[in-house]
CSV table of C-alpha atoms in Angstrom, one decimal:
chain,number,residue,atom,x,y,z
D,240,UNK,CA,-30.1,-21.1,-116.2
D,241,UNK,CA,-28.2,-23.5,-113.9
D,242,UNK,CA,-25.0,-23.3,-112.7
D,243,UNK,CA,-22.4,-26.2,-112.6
D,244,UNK,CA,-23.5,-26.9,-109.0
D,245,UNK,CA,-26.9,-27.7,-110.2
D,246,UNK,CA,-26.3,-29.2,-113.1
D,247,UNK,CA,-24.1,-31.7,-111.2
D,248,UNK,CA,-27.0,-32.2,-108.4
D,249,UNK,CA,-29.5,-32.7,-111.4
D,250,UNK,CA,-27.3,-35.7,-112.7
D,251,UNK,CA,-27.1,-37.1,-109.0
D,252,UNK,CA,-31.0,-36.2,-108.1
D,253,UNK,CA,-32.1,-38.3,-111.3
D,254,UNK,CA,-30.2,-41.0,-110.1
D,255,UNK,CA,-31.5,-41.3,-107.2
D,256,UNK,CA,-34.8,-41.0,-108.2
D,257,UNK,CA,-34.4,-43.5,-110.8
D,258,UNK,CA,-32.9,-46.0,-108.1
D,259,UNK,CA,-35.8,-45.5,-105.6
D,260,UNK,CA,-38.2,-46.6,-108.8
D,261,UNK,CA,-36.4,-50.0,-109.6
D,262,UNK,CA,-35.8,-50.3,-105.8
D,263,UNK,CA,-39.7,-49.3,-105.5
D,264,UNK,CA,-40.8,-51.8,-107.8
D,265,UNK,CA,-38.8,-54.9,-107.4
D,266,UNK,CA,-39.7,-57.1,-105.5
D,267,UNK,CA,-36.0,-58.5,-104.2
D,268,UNK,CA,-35.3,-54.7,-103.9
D,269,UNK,CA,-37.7,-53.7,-101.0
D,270,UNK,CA,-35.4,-53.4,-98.4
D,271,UNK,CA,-33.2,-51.2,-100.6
D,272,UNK,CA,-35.8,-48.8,-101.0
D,273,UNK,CA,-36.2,-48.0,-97.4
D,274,UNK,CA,-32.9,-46.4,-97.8
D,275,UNK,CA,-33.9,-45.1,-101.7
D,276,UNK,CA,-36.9,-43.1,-101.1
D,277,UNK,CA,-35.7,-41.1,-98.3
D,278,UNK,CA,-33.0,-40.4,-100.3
D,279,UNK,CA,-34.6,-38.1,-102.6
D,280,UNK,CA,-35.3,-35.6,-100.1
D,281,UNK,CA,-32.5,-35.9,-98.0
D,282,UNK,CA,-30.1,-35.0,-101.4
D,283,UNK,CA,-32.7,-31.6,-101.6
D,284,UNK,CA,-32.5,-31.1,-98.3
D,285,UNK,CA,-28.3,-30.7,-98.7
D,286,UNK,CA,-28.6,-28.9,-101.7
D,287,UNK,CA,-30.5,-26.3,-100.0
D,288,UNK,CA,-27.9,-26.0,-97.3
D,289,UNK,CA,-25.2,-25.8,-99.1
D,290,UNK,CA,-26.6,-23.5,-101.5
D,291,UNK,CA,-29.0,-21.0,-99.0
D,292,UNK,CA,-26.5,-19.0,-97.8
D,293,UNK,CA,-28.1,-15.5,-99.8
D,294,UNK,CA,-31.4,-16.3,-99.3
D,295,UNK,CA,-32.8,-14.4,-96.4
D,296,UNK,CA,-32.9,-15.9,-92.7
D,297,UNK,CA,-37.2,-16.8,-93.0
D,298,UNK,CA,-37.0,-17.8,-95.9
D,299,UNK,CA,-34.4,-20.4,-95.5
D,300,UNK,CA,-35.6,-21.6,-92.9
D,301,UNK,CA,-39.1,-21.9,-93.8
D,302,UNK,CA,-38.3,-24.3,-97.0
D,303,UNK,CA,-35.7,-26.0,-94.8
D,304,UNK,CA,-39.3,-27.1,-92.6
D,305,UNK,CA,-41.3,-27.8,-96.0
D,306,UNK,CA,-38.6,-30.3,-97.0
D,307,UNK,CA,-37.9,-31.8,-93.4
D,308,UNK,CA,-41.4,-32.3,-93.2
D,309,UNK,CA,-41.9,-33.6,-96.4
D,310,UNK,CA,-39.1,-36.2,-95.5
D,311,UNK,CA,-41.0,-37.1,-92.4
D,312,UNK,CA,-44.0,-37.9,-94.3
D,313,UNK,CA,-42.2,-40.1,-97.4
D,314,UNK,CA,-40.6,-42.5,-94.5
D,315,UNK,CA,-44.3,-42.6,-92.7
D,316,UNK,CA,-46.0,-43.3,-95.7
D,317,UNK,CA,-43.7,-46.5,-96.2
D,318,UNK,CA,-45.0,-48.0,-93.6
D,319,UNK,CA,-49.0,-48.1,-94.4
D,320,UNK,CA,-48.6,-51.6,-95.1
D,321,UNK,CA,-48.2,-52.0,-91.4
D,322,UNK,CA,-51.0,-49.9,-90.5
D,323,UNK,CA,-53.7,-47.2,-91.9
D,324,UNK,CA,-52.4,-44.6,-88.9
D,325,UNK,CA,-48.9,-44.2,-90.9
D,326,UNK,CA,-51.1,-42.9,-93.9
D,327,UNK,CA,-52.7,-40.2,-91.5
D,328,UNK,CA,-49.4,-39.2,-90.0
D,329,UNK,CA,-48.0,-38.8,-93.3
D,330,UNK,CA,-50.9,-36.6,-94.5
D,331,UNK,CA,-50.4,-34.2,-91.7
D,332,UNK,CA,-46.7,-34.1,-91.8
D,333,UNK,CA,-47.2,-33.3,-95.7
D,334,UNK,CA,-50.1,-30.6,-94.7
D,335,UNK,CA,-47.3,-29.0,-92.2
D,336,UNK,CA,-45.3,-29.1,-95.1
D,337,UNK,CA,-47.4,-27.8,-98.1
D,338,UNK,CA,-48.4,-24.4,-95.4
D,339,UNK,CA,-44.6,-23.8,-95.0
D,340,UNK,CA,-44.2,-23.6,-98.9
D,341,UNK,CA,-47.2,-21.7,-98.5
D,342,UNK,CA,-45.6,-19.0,-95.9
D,343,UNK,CA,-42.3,-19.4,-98.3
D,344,UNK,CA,-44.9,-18.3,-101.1
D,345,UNK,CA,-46.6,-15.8,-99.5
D,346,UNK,CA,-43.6,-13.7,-98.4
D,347,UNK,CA,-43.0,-13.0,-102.7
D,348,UNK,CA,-46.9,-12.3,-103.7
D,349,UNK,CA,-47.9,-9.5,-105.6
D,350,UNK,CA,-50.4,-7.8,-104.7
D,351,UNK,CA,-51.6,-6.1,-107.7
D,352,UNK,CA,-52.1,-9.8,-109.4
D,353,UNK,CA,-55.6,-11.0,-109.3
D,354,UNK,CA,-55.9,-14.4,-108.7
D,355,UNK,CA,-59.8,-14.7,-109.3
D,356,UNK,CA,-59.7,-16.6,-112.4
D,357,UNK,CA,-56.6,-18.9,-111.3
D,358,UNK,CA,-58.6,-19.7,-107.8
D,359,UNK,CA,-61.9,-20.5,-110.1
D,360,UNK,CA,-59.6,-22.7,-111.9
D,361,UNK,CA,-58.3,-24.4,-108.9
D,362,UNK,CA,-61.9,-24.5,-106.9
D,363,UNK,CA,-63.3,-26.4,-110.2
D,364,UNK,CA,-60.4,-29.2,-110.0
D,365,UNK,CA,-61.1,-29.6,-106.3
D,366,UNK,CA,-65.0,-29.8,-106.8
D,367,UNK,CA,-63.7,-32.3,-109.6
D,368,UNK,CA,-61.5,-34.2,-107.3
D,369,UNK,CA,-64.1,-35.1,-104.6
D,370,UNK,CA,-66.9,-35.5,-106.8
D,371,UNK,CA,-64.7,-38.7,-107.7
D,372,UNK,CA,-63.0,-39.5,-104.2
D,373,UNK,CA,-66.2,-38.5,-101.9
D,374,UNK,CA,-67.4,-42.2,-102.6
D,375,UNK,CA,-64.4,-44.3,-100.8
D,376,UNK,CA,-63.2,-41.2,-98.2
D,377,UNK,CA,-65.3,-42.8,-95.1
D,378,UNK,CA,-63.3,-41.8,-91.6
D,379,UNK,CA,-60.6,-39.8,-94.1
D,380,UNK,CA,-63.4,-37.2,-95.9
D,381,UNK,CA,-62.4,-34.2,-93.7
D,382,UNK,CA,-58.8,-34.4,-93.4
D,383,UNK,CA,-58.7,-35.0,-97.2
D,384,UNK,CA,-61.1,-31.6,-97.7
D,385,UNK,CA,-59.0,-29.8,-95.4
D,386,UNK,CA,-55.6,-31.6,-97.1
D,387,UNK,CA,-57.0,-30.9,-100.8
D,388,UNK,CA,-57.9,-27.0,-99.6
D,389,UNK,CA,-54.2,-26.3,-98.1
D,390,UNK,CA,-52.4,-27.9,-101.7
D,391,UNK,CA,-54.5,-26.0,-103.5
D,392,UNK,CA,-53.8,-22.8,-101.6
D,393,UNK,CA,-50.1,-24.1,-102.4
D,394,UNK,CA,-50.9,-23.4,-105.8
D,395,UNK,CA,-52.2,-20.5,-105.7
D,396,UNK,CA,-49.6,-18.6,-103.7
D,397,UNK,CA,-47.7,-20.0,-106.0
D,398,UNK,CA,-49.2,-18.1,-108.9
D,399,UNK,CA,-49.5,-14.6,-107.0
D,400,UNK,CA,-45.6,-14.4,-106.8
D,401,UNK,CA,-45.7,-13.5,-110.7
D,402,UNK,CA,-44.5,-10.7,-111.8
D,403,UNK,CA,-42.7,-9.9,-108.2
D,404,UNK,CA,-39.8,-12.4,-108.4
D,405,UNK,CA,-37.6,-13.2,-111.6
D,406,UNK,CA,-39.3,-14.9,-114.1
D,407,UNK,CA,-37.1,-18.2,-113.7
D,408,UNK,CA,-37.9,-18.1,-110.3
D,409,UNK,CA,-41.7,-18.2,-111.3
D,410,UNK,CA,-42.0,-20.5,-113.6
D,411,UNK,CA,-39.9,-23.3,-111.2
D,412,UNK,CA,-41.7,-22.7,-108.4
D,413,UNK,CA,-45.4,-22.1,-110.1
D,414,UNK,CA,-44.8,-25.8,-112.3
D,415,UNK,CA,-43.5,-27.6,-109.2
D,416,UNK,CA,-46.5,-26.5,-107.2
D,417,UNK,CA,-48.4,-27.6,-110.2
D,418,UNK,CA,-46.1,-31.4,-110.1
D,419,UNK,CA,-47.0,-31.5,-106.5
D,420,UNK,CA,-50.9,-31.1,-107.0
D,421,UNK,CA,-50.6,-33.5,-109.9
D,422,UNK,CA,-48.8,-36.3,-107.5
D,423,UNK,CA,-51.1,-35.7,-104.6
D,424,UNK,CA,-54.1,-36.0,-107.0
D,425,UNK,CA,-52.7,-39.3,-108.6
D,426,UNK,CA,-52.2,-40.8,-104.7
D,427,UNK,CA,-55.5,-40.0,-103.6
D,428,UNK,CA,-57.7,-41.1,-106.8
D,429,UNK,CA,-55.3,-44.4,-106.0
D,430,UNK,CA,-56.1,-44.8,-102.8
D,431,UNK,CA,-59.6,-43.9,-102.9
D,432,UNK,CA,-61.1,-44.0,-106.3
D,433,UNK,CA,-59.7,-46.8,-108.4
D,434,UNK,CA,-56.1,-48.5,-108.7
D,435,UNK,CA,-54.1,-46.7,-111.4
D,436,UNK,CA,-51.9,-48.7,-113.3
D,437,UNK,CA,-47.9,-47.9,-112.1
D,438,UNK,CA,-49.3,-45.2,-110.1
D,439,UNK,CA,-46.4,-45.9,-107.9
D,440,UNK,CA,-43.8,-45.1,-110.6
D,441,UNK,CA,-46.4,-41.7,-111.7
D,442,UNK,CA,-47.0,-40.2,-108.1
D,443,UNK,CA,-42.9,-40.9,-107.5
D,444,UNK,CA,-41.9,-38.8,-110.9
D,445,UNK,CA,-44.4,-35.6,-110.3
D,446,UNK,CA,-43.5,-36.0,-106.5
D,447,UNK,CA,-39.7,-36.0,-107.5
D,448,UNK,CA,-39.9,-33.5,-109.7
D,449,UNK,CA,-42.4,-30.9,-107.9
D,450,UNK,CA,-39.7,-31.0,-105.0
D,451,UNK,CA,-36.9,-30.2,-107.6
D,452,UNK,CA,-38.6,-27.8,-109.4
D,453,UNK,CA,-39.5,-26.0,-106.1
D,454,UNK,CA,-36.7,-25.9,-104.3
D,455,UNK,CA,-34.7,-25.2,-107.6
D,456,UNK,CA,-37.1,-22.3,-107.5
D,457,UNK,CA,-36.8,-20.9,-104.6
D,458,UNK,CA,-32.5,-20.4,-104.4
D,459,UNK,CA,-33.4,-18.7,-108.4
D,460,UNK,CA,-35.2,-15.7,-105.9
D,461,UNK,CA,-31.8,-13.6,-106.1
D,462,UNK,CA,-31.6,-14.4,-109.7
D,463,UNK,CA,-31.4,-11.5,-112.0
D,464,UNK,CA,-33.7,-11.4,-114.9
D,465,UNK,CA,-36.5,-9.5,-116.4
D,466,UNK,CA,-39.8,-9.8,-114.7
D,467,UNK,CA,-41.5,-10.7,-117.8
C-alpha cells in the first residue's frame, strides 16, 4: 500500500508530530513549538511536491492551496493568546482551506452515489454540535454555522468519490475527512462548550492524522486497484 517513499515520510511525519506534542505541552519547550507545529504541514506540503508530478495540473494545485492554507491557519492560531482576532483569521484561512479539498473532492464524485443518507447523518452531528456550542458562540455563532456547514460539506464530497476512484484512494481520503471533522469538533466544543482534558494533545493527533490520511489519499488517485 505504500511505497518506500512513504513509508520513510511516515517514520519522519510521526516524529514530527510527536515533537510538536512534548514541545506543545512543556512548558520550557514553548518556544520550540513555534518551530514544531508548522512543521507538520510544511513536511506534507514537500511530500506533495515531490511526489505530484502524475497527478493532473488542478488537482495539484488545488491540494497544494488546502495545505498552504492550512499552514496559514496552524501559525495564526498560535497566537490567540495575544489576541481573539488570530482565532478568526485562522478559522477563515482553514474555511479557504477545507473548500479547496472540497473542489479537490468534487472533481472525483460519482454521480450515481446517493448521498441522502450520509448528508442525514452529517446534518444530525451538526444539529448535535450547535445544540451544545450555541450557548458560548456570542459574536462567533455565524462564522462557526457557516465554518461547521463547509467541513461538513468536506465530508460529504468526500464520501461521493466512492466507487469512482480506487478503493485505497477512498478510504484515505473519506477517514481523513472524517479525522478532520473529529479535530475541528474537539476545538470548538473546547473553546466554546467546556475545557476537555488534553484536548491539545486530541485535536493535534486527528488534526495530524486527517492531513496525512488526505494527502496520502489524494497521490493514491492513479493507484490501480479494484473499485470495490
Amino acid at each position: 500500500m505504500l511505497t518506500n517513499t512513504e513509508k520513510q515520510f511516515f517514520i519522519f511525519f510521526f516524529c514530527i508530530v510527536l515533537f510538536e506534542l512534548i514541545t506543545g505541552n512543556t512548558e520550557t519547550l514553548n518556544t520550540v513549538h513555534y518551530i514544531a507545529k508548522p512543521a507538520i504541514l510544511t513536511s506534507l506540503i514537500f511530500l506533495f511536491v515531490k511526489t505530484s508530478h502524475s497527478l493532473p495540473k488542478v488537482i495539484k494545485n488545488l491540494t497544494l492551496s488546502a495545505l498552504v492554507f492550512s499552514l496559514l491557519g496552524d501559525v495564526l492560531l498560535m497566537f490567540v493568546e495575544h489576541s481573539p482576532h488570530f482565532f478568526t483569521f485562522g478559522l477563515i484561512a482553514f474555511l479557504i482551506a477545507h473548500i479547496m479539498y472540497i473542489l479537490v473532492f468534487l472533481k472525483h464524485r460519482n454521480k450515481k452515489t446517493n448521498p441522502i443518507g450520509f448528508i442525514t447523518l452529517m446534518l444530525v452531528y451538526g444539529f448535535g454540535m450547535f445544540y451544545l456550542l450555541s450557548d458560548g458562540l456570542g459574536s462567533m455563532l455565524i462564522p462557526v454555522i457557516v465554518y461547521m456547514a463547509v467541513i461538513l460539506s468536506m465530508a460529504t464530497t468526500a464520501f461521493i468519490r466512492k466507487l469512482n476512484v480506487n478503493t485505497i484512494s477512498f478510504k484515505l481520503v473519506f477517514f481523513g475527512a472524517i479525522f478532520f471533522m473529529i479535530s475541528d469538533s474537539i476545538l470548538a466544543l473546547n473553546k466554546f462548550y467546556q475545557p476537555i482534558p488534553l484536548s491539545g494533545i486530541s485535536i493535534m493527533i486527528t488534526y495530524a492524522t486527517a492531513q496525512f490520511l488526505i494527502v496520502l489519499g489524494i497521490l493514491k488517485i492513479n493507484v490501480t486497484n479494484s473499485k470495490k
